[in-house]
CSV table of C-alpha atoms and ligand atoms in Angstrom, one decimal:
chain,number,residue,atom,x,y,z
A,5,UNK,CA,259.0,29.2,120.7
A,6,UNK,CA,255.9,30.6,122.6
A,7,UNK,CA,252.7,30.1,120.7
A,8,UNK,CA,251.8,33.7,120.3
A,9,UNK,CA,249.4,34.9,117.5
A,10,UNK,CA,248.5,38.5,118.0
A,11,UNK,CA,250.6,41.1,119.8
A,12,UNK,CA,249.7,44.6,121.1
A,13,UNK,CA,252.7,47.0,121.2
A,14,UNK,CA,251.9,49.9,123.5
A,15,UNK,CA,254.2,53.0,123.2
A,16,UNK,CA,254.7,51.9,119.6
A,17,UNK,CA,255.4,55.5,118.5
A,18,UNK,CA,258.6,55.7,120.5
A,19,UNK,CA,262.3,55.2,119.6
A,20,UNK,CA,262.3,51.5,120.1
A,21,UNK,CA,258.6,50.6,119.6
A,22,UNK,CA,258.4,52.1,116.1
A,23,UNK,CA,261.2,49.8,114.9
A,24,UNK,CA,260.1,46.8,116.9
A,25,UNK,CA,256.6,46.9,115.4
A,26,UNK,CA,258.2,46.6,111.9
A,27,UNK,CA,260.4,43.7,113.0
A,28,UNK,CA,257.5,41.9,114.7
A,29,UNK,CA,255.2,42.4,111.7
A,30,UNK,CA,258.0,40.7,109.7
A,31,UNK,CA,257.9,37.7,112.0
A,32,UNK,CA,254.2,37.3,112.9
A,33,UNK,CA,252.5,39.0,109.9
A,34,UNK,CA,251.4,42.6,109.5
A,35,UNK,CA,247.8,41.9,110.5
A,36,UNK,CA,248.9,40.3,113.8
A,37,UNK,CA,250.8,43.2,115.3
A,38,UNK,CA,248.6,46.0,116.6
A,39,UNK,CA,250.4,49.2,117.5
A,40,UNK,CA,249.2,51.7,120.0
A,41,UNK,CA,250.4,55.0,121.5
A,42,UNK,CA,249.1,58.0,123.3
A,43,UNK,CA,250.1,60.3,120.4
A,44,UNK,CA,248.5,60.1,117.0
A,45,UNK,CA,251.3,61.6,115.0
A,46,UNK,CA,253.4,58.5,115.0
A,47,UNK,CA,255.8,57.2,112.3
A,48,UNK,CA,253.7,56.7,109.2
A,49,UNK,CA,254.9,53.1,108.8
A,50,UNK,CA,252.9,52.0,111.9
A,51,UNK,CA,249.6,52.9,110.2
A,52,UNK,CA,250.7,52.1,106.7
A,53,UNK,CA,251.7,48.5,107.4
A,54,UNK,CA,249.1,47.4,110.0
A,55,UNK,CA,246.6,48.4,112.7
A,56,UNK,CA,247.1,51.4,114.9
A,57,UNK,CA,245.0,52.4,118.0
A,58,UNK,CA,245.3,55.6,120.0
A,59,UNK,CA,245.6,54.5,123.7
A,60,UNK,CA,246.4,56.1,127.0
A,61,UNK,CA,247.9,53.2,129.0
A,62,UNK,CA,246.5,54.6,132.2
A,63,UNK,CA,243.0,54.0,130.8
A,64,UNK,CA,242.5,50.4,132.0
A,65,UNK,CA,239.0,50.0,130.4
A,66,UNK,CA,240.1,51.1,126.9
A,67,UNK,CA,243.2,48.9,127.1
A,68,UNK,CA,241.0,45.8,127.9
A,69,UNK,CA,238.6,46.8,125.0
A,70,UNK,CA,241.5,46.9,122.5
A,71,UNK,CA,242.9,43.6,123.8
A,72,UNK,CA,239.4,41.9,123.4
A,73,UNK,CA,238.6,43.6,120.0
A,74,UNK,CA,241.8,42.4,118.4
A,75,UNK,CA,242.0,39.0,120.1
A,76,UNK,CA,245.4,40.0,121.5
A,77,UNK,CA,247.3,37.2,123.3
A,78,UNK,CA,250.6,39.0,124.2
A,79,UNK,CA,251.5,42.6,125.1
A,80,UNK,CA,254.8,44.4,124.6
A,81,UNK,CA,254.7,47.4,126.9
A,82,UNK,CA,257.0,50.3,125.7
A,83,UNK,CA,254.9,53.2,127.0
A,84,UNK,CA,257.1,55.1,129.4
A,85,UNK,CA,258.4,58.4,130.6
A,86,UNK,CA,262.2,58.3,130.4
A,87,UNK,CA,264.8,59.5,132.9
A,88,UNK,CA,265.3,63.1,131.9
A,89,UNK,CA,261.6,64.0,131.3
A,90,UNK,CA,260.8,61.9,134.4
A,91,UNK,CA,262.9,64.2,136.6
A,92,UNK,CA,260.9,67.2,135.3
A,93,UNK,CA,257.5,65.4,135.8
A,94,UNK,CA,258.0,62.7,138.5
A,95,UNK,CA,254.3,62.1,139.1
A,96,UNK,CA,253.6,61.6,135.4
A,97,UNK,CA,256.5,59.1,135.3
A,98,UNK,CA,254.9,57.2,138.2
A,99,UNK,CA,251.5,57.3,136.6
A,100,UNK,CA,252.6,56.0,133.2
A,101,UNK,CA,255.4,53.7,134.3
A,102,UNK,CA,253.6,52.1,137.3
A,103,UNK,CA,249.9,52.6,137.0
A,104,UNK,CA,250.0,52.0,133.3
A,105,UNK,CA,252.1,48.9,133.8
A,106,UNK,CA,249.8,47.5,136.4
A,107,UNK,CA,246.9,48.0,133.9
A,108,UNK,CA,248.8,45.8,131.5
A,109,UNK,CA,249.5,43.1,134.0
A,110,UNK,CA,246.0,43.0,135.3
A,111,UNK,CA,244.5,42.8,131.8
A,112,UNK,CA,247.0,40.0,131.0
A,113,UNK,CA,246.1,38.2,134.2
A,114,UNK,CA,242.3,38.6,133.8
A,115,UNK,CA,242.2,37.7,130.1
A,116,UNK,CA,244.8,35.0,130.4
A,117,UNK,CA,247.3,36.4,127.9
A,118,UNK,CA,250.2,34.2,126.9
A,119,UNK,CA,253.0,36.8,127.5
A,120,UNK,CA,253.9,40.3,128.6
A,121,UNK,CA,257.3,41.8,127.7
A,122,UNK,CA,258.2,45.0,129.4
A,123,UNK,CA,261.7,46.6,129.4
A,124,UNK,CA,263.6,47.7,132.4
A,125,UNK,CA,266.7,49.8,132.3
A,126,UNK,CA,270.2,50.4,133.6
A,127,UNK,CA,268.4,53.2,135.5
A,128,UNK,CA,267.5,50.6,138.2
A,129,UNK,CA,271.0,51.0,139.5
A,130,UNK,CA,272.2,53.9,141.6
A,131,UNK,CA,275.3,55.5,143.1
A,132,UNK,CA,275.8,52.7,145.6
A,133,UNK,CA,275.9,50.0,142.9
A,134,UNK,CA,279.3,48.8,141.6
A,135,UNK,CA,279.7,50.7,138.3
A,136,UNK,CA,282.0,48.4,136.4
A,137,UNK,CA,280.7,45.1,135.0
A,138,UNK,CA,277.6,45.7,137.2
A,139,UNK,CA,276.3,42.3,138.3
A,140,UNK,CA,272.9,40.9,137.6
A,141,UNK,CA,272.1,40.7,141.3
A,142,UNK,CA,273.3,43.8,143.1
A,143,UNK,CA,272.2,46.9,145.0
A,144,UNK,CA,269.1,48.6,143.4
A,145,UNK,CA,268.8,52.0,144.9
A,146,UNK,CA,268.2,54.4,142.1
A,147,UNK,CA,268.0,58.2,142.7
A,148,UNK,CA,265.7,59.1,139.8
A,149,UNK,CA,261.9,58.6,139.7
A,150,UNK,CA,262.4,56.7,136.4
A,151,UNK,CA,264.7,54.3,138.1
A,152,UNK,CA,262.4,53.9,141.0
A,153,UNK,CA,259.5,53.0,138.6
A,154,UNK,CA,261.8,50.5,136.8
A,155,UNK,CA,262.9,48.7,140.0
A,156,UNK,CA,259.2,48.5,141.0
A,157,UNK,CA,258.3,47.2,137.5
A,158,UNK,CA,260.9,44.4,137.8
A,159,UNK,CA,259.5,43.5,141.2
A,160,UNK,CA,256.0,43.5,139.9
A,161,UNK,CA,257.0,41.4,136.9
A,162,UNK,CA,258.5,38.8,139.2
A,163,UNK,CA,255.5,38.9,141.5
A,164,UNK,CA,253.0,38.2,138.7
A,165,UNK,CA,255.2,35.3,137.5
A,166,UNK,CA,255.3,33.8,141.0
A,167,UNK,CA,251.8,34.5,142.2
A,168,UNK,CA,249.8,34.1,139.0
A,169,UNK,CA,252.0,32.0,136.8
A,170,UNK,CA,251.9,34.8,134.2
A,171,UNK,CA,254.7,34.7,131.5
A,172,UNK,CA,256.4,38.1,132.1
A,173,UNK,CA,259.8,39.0,130.6
A,174,UNK,CA,261.9,42.0,130.7
A,175,UNK,CA,265.5,43.2,130.0
A,176,UNK,CA,267.5,46.1,131.3
A,177,UNK,CA,268.3,48.0,128.1
A,178,UNK,CA,271.4,50.2,128.2
A,179,UNK,CA,271.2,53.5,126.2
A,180,UNK,CA,269.8,52.7,122.8
A,181,UNK,CA,271.3,54.3,119.7
A,182,UNK,CA,269.3,54.5,116.4
A,183,UNK,CA,268.4,56.7,113.5
A,184,UNK,CA,264.7,56.0,112.6
A,185,UNK,CA,262.8,57.6,115.5
A,186,UNK,CA,264.3,60.2,117.8
A,187,UNK,CA,264.8,59.2,121.5
A,188,UNK,CA,262.1,60.4,123.9
A,189,UNK,CA,263.8,62.3,126.6
A,190,UNK,CA,266.4,60.1,128.3
A,191,UNK,CA,269.8,60.8,129.7
A,192,UNK,CA,271.5,58.7,127.0
A,193,UNK,CA,270.0,60.8,124.1
A,194,UNK,CA,273.3,62.5,123.6
A,195,UNK,CA,274.7,59.4,121.9
A,196,UNK,CA,272.1,59.7,119.2
A,197,UNK,CA,272.1,63.5,118.9
A,198,UNK,CA,275.8,63.6,118.4
A,199,UNK,CA,275.6,61.8,115.0
A,200,UNK,CA,272.7,63.9,113.7
A,201,UNK,CA,274.3,67.2,114.7
A,202,UNK,CA,277.8,66.1,113.4
A,203,UNK,CA,276.3,65.5,109.9
A,204,UNK,CA,273.8,68.4,109.9
A,205,UNK,CA,275.7,71.1,111.7
A,206,UNK,CA,279.3,69.9,112.0
A,207,UNK,CA,279.2,70.4,115.8
A,208,UNK,CA,277.5,69.2,118.9
A,209,UNK,CA,277.0,70.7,122.4
A,210,UNK,CA,276.9,67.8,124.8
A,211,UNK,CA,274.9,67.9,128.1
A,212,UNK,CA,277.2,65.5,129.9
A,213,UNK,CA,281.0,65.8,130.3
A,214,UNK,CA,283.6,64.1,128.1
A,215,UNK,CA,284.5,61.5,130.7
A,216,UNK,CA,280.9,60.2,131.0
A,217,UNK,CA,280.9,56.5,130.3
A,218,UNK,CA,277.7,54.5,129.9
A,219,UNK,CA,276.7,51.1,128.5
A,220,UNK,CA,275.1,51.5,125.0
A,221,UNK,CA,273.5,49.3,122.4
A,222,UNK,CA,272.8,49.8,118.7
A,223,UNK,CA,269.1,49.3,117.6
A,224,UNK,CA,269.6,46.1,115.6
A,225,UNK,CA,271.0,44.5,118.7
A,226,UNK,CA,268.2,45.9,120.9
A,227,UNK,CA,265.6,44.5,118.5
A,228,UNK,CA,267.3,41.1,118.4
A,229,UNK,CA,267.6,41.0,122.2
A,230,UNK,CA,263.9,41.8,122.5
A,231,UNK,CA,262.6,39.2,120.0
A,232,UNK,CA,265.1,36.6,121.2
A,233,UNK,CA,263.9,37.0,124.8
A,234,UNK,CA,260.2,36.9,123.6
A,235,UNK,CA,260.9,33.6,121.8
A,236,UNK,CA,263.0,32.0,124.6
A,237,UNK,CA,261.7,28.9,126.3
A,238,UNK,CA,260.0,30.2,129.5
A,239,UNK,CA,260.7,27.1,131.5
A,240,UNK,CA,264.4,27.6,131.0
A,241,UNK,CA,264.4,31.2,132.4
A,242,UNK,CA,265.6,31.6,136.0
A,243,UNK,CA,265.3,35.4,135.8
A,244,UNK,CA,262.2,37.1,134.4
A,245,UNK,CA,261.8,40.8,134.4
A,246,UNK,CA,265.3,42.0,134.9
A,247,UNK,CA,268.0,40.6,132.5
A,248,UNK,CA,271.1,42.7,132.2
A,249,UNK,CA,272.0,43.1,128.5
A,250,UNK,CA,275.3,44.7,127.4
A,251,UNK,CA,276.8,45.4,124.0
A,252,UNK,CA,279.4,48.3,124.3
A,253,UNK,CA,280.6,50.9,126.7
A,254,UNK,CA,282.3,54.1,125.8
A,255,UNK,CA,283.0,57.6,127.1
A,256,UNK,CA,281.7,60.7,125.3
A,257,UNK,CA,285.3,61.5,124.4
A,258,UNK,CA,285.6,58.1,122.7
A,259,UNK,CA,282.3,58.5,121.0
A,260,UNK,CA,283.3,62.0,119.7
A,261,UNK,CA,286.6,60.5,118.4
A,262,UNK,CA,284.6,57.8,116.5
A,263,UNK,CA,282.5,60.5,115.0
A,264,UNK,CA,285.5,62.8,114.2
A,265,UNK,CA,287.2,59.8,112.3
A,266,UNK,CA,284.2,59.8,110.0
A,267,UNK,CA,283.3,63.5,109.9
A,268,UNK,CA,286.7,65.2,110.1
A,269,UNK,CA,285.6,68.8,110.8
A,270,UNK,CA,283.4,67.8,113.6
A,271,UNK,CA,283.6,69.8,116.8
A,272,UNK,CA,282.2,69.1,120.2
A,273,UNK,CA,281.7,71.3,123.3
A,274,UNK,CA,280.5,70.4,126.7
A,275,UNK,CA,277.7,72.1,128.8
A,276,UNK,CA,276.7,69.6,131.5
A,277,UNK,CA,273.3,70.1,133.0
A,278,UNK,CA,271.1,68.1,135.5
A,279,UNK,CA,271.5,65.0,133.4
A,280,UNK,CA,275.2,64.7,134.4
A,281,UNK,CA,274.1,63.6,137.9
A,282,UNK,CA,271.8,61.0,136.4
A,283,UNK,CA,274.5,59.6,134.2
A,284,UNK,CA,277.0,59.5,137.1
A,285,UNK,CA,274.6,57.4,139.1
A,286,UNK,CA,274.4,54.6,136.4
A,287,UNK,CA,276.8,51.8,135.5
A,288,UNK,CA,279.6,52.1,133.0
A,289,UNK,CA,279.2,48.5,131.9
A,290,UNK,CA,277.1,45.5,132.8
A,291,UNK,CA,277.6,41.8,133.4
A,292,UNK,CA,275.1,40.1,131.1
A,293,UNK,CA,276.1,36.5,131.6
A,294,UNK,CA,272.6,35.5,132.9
A,295,UNK,CA,271.1,36.6,129.5
A,296,UNK,CA,273.9,34.8,127.6
A,297,UNK,CA,273.4,31.6,129.6
A,298,UNK,CA,269.6,31.5,129.8
A,299,UNK,CA,268.5,32.6,126.3
A,300,UNK,CA,271.7,32.9,124.3
A,301,UNK,CA,272.2,36.7,124.2
A,302,UNK,CA,275.1,37.9,122.0
A,303,UNK,CA,275.4,41.4,120.6
A,304,UNK,CA,276.9,42.1,117.1
A,305,UNK,CA,277.7,45.8,117.0
A,306,UNK,CA,280.6,47.7,118.5
A,307,UNK,CA,281.3,51.5,118.5
A,308,UNK,CA,283.1,51.3,115.1
A,309,UNK,CA,280.5,49.2,113.2
A,310,UNK,CA,277.7,51.2,114.7
A,311,UNK,CA,279.3,54.5,113.8
A,312,UNK,CA,279.8,53.4,110.2
A,313,UNK,CA,276.1,52.4,110.0
A,314,UNK,CA,274.7,55.4,111.8
A,315,UNK,CA,276.6,57.9,109.6
A,316,UNK,CA,275.7,56.2,106.3
A,317,UNK,CA,272.0,55.9,107.3
A,318,UNK,CA,271.7,59.5,108.4
A,319,UNK,CA,273.5,60.7,105.2
A,320,UNK,CA,271.1,58.6,103.1
A,321,UNK,CA,268.1,60.2,104.9
A,322,UNK,CA,269.3,63.7,104.2
A,323,UNK,CA,269.9,62.8,100.5
A,324,UNK,CA,266.3,61.5,100.3
A,325,UNK,CA,265.0,64.5,102.3
A,326,UNK,CA,263.4,62.0,104.8
A,327,UNK,CA,264.7,62.7,108.2
A,328,UNK,CA,263.7,60.6,111.3
A,329,UNK,CA,260.3,60.5,112.9
B,595,LIG,P1,260.2,56.7,124.0
B,595,LIG,O1,260.0,57.8,124.9
B,595,LIG,O2,260.8,56.9,122.7
B,595,LIG,O3,258.7,56.1,123.6
B,595,LIG,C1,257.7,55.9,124.6
B,595,LIG,C2,256.4,56.0,124.0
B,595,LIG,O4,255.4,55.9,125.0
B,595,LIG,C3,256.2,57.4,123.3
B,595,LIG,O5,255.8,57.2,121.9
B,595,LIG,C4,255.0,58.0,124.1
B,595,LIG,O6,254.1,58.7,123.3
B,595,LIG,C5,254.4,56.7,124.6
B,595,LIG,N1,253.6,57.1,125.8
B,595,LIG,C6,253.9,57.9,126.8
B,595,LIG,N2,252.9,58.0,127.7
B,595,LIG,C7,251.9,57.1,127.3
B,595,LIG,C8,250.6,56.8,127.7
B,595,LIG,N3,250.1,57.3,128.8
B,595,LIG,N4,249.9,55.9,127.0
B,595,LIG,C9,250.4,55.3,125.9
B,595,LIG,N5,251.6,55.6,125.4
B,595,LIG,C10,252.4,56.5,126.1
B,595,LIG,O7,260.8,55.4,124.7
B,595,LIG,P2,261.7,54.2,124.2
B,595,LIG,O8,263.1,54.7,124.2
B,595,LIG,O9,261.1,53.7,122.9
B,595,LIG,O10,261.5,53.2,125.3
B,595,LIG,C11,260.7,52.1,125.3
B,595,LIG,C12,260.9,51.3,126.6
B,595,LIG,O11,262.3,50.9,126.7
B,595,LIG,C13,260.6,52.1,127.8
B,595,LIG,O12,260.1,51.2,128.8
B,595,LIG,C14,262.0,52.6,128.3
B,595,LIG,O13,262.0,52.8,129.7
B,595,LIG,C15,262.9,51.4,127.9
B,595,LIG,N6,264.2,51.8,127.8
B,595,LIG,C16,264.7,52.6,126.7
B,595,LIG,C17,266.0,52.9,126.6
B,595,LIG,C18,266.5,53.8,125.5
B,595,LIG,O14,267.7,54.2,125.5
B,595,LIG,N7,265.7,54.2,124.5
B,595,LIG,C19,266.9,52.5,127.6
B,595,LIG,C20,266.5,51.7,128.6
B,595,LIG,C21,265.1,51.3,128.7
B,596,LIG,N1,268.0,55.7,127.7
B,596,LIG,C1,267.2,55.7,128.9
B,596,LIG,C2,267.3,57.0,129.6
B,596,LIG,O1,268.3,57.6,129.4
B,596,LIG,C3,267.8,54.6,129.9
B,596,LIG,O2,266.7,53.9,130.4
B,596,LIG,O3,266.3,57.4,130.2
């Protein structure tokens, strides 16, 4: 296990960051995980259980000050503009996802940090990539600005490993499904919204068609993949910033059927918008054998076990009058 003592999680207020901070605080100690985000109205747990700093990742000077102030020795970089918002604001996506990321890499290089973890995405693939069981090494020609920034991020990660010997790791998350913090403007957000709307309204209007099939992962598996990769032996990794990680793959029709089985009166209608073309350009499933071989990746949840858990968690939140962040 890498000898990391104090981690800065940037983009900690987002869907994954807000849960990863809690998990990392459990592993490394509350006082050793500093959370940071552009926004100040983050999930209360971030401020209640440890340190929180407001940070714009594009501000290199403030980033360096925070790293020095808290004696940070590793950074998890979750600050990003996701695919759907990125198509509405392409230059903002470039600025945060690329210029922000380079700030992280430069501060890590200059201050000799022990590790940087930065996620990539299935968005690195494009319409010319094989869509089924998409290989680890394949065509990377995305058609979204988000995807372009993610391919560039993977290349930069590998560049810093090779040129500077920096320990940089990253994984290509599929669509992440969770109930704590709402997703931040991605194409896969429908797979979260469907559960909330089914329970709260009994119906859902989906922005992609029923045959849309994408790779997905439940949050506990996402957190496990992330911490397992962080703790893997760096010398054993042949890949660095670009591990495919899979868990499940289903069409919206299959997802709706899983919801209907548990919420019998549930109804769904389809009104595809610009996100349909994004979804159609991404894989339906991925080959994650490199992650399995190099650091022992193995998911636990499938569509049925995830649906049971999502629905019971959302019902509990409604009973306790405590909906998601
Ligand atoms: P999110 O949109 O929920 O959270 C991103 C966070 O970054 C937000 O809290 C936002 O306020 C913050 N942020 C935006 N601009 C910032 C800036 N300039 N400075 C500091 N913070 C800023 O995203 P997420 O789903 O938690 O994604 C985390 C990472 O995982 C991202 O790199 C994303 O590309 C990747 N990813 C996510 C998914 C998914 O389905 N959620 C899938 C593939 C990859
Ligand atoms: N869930 C993300 C998105 O849809 C994939 O990276 O943007």
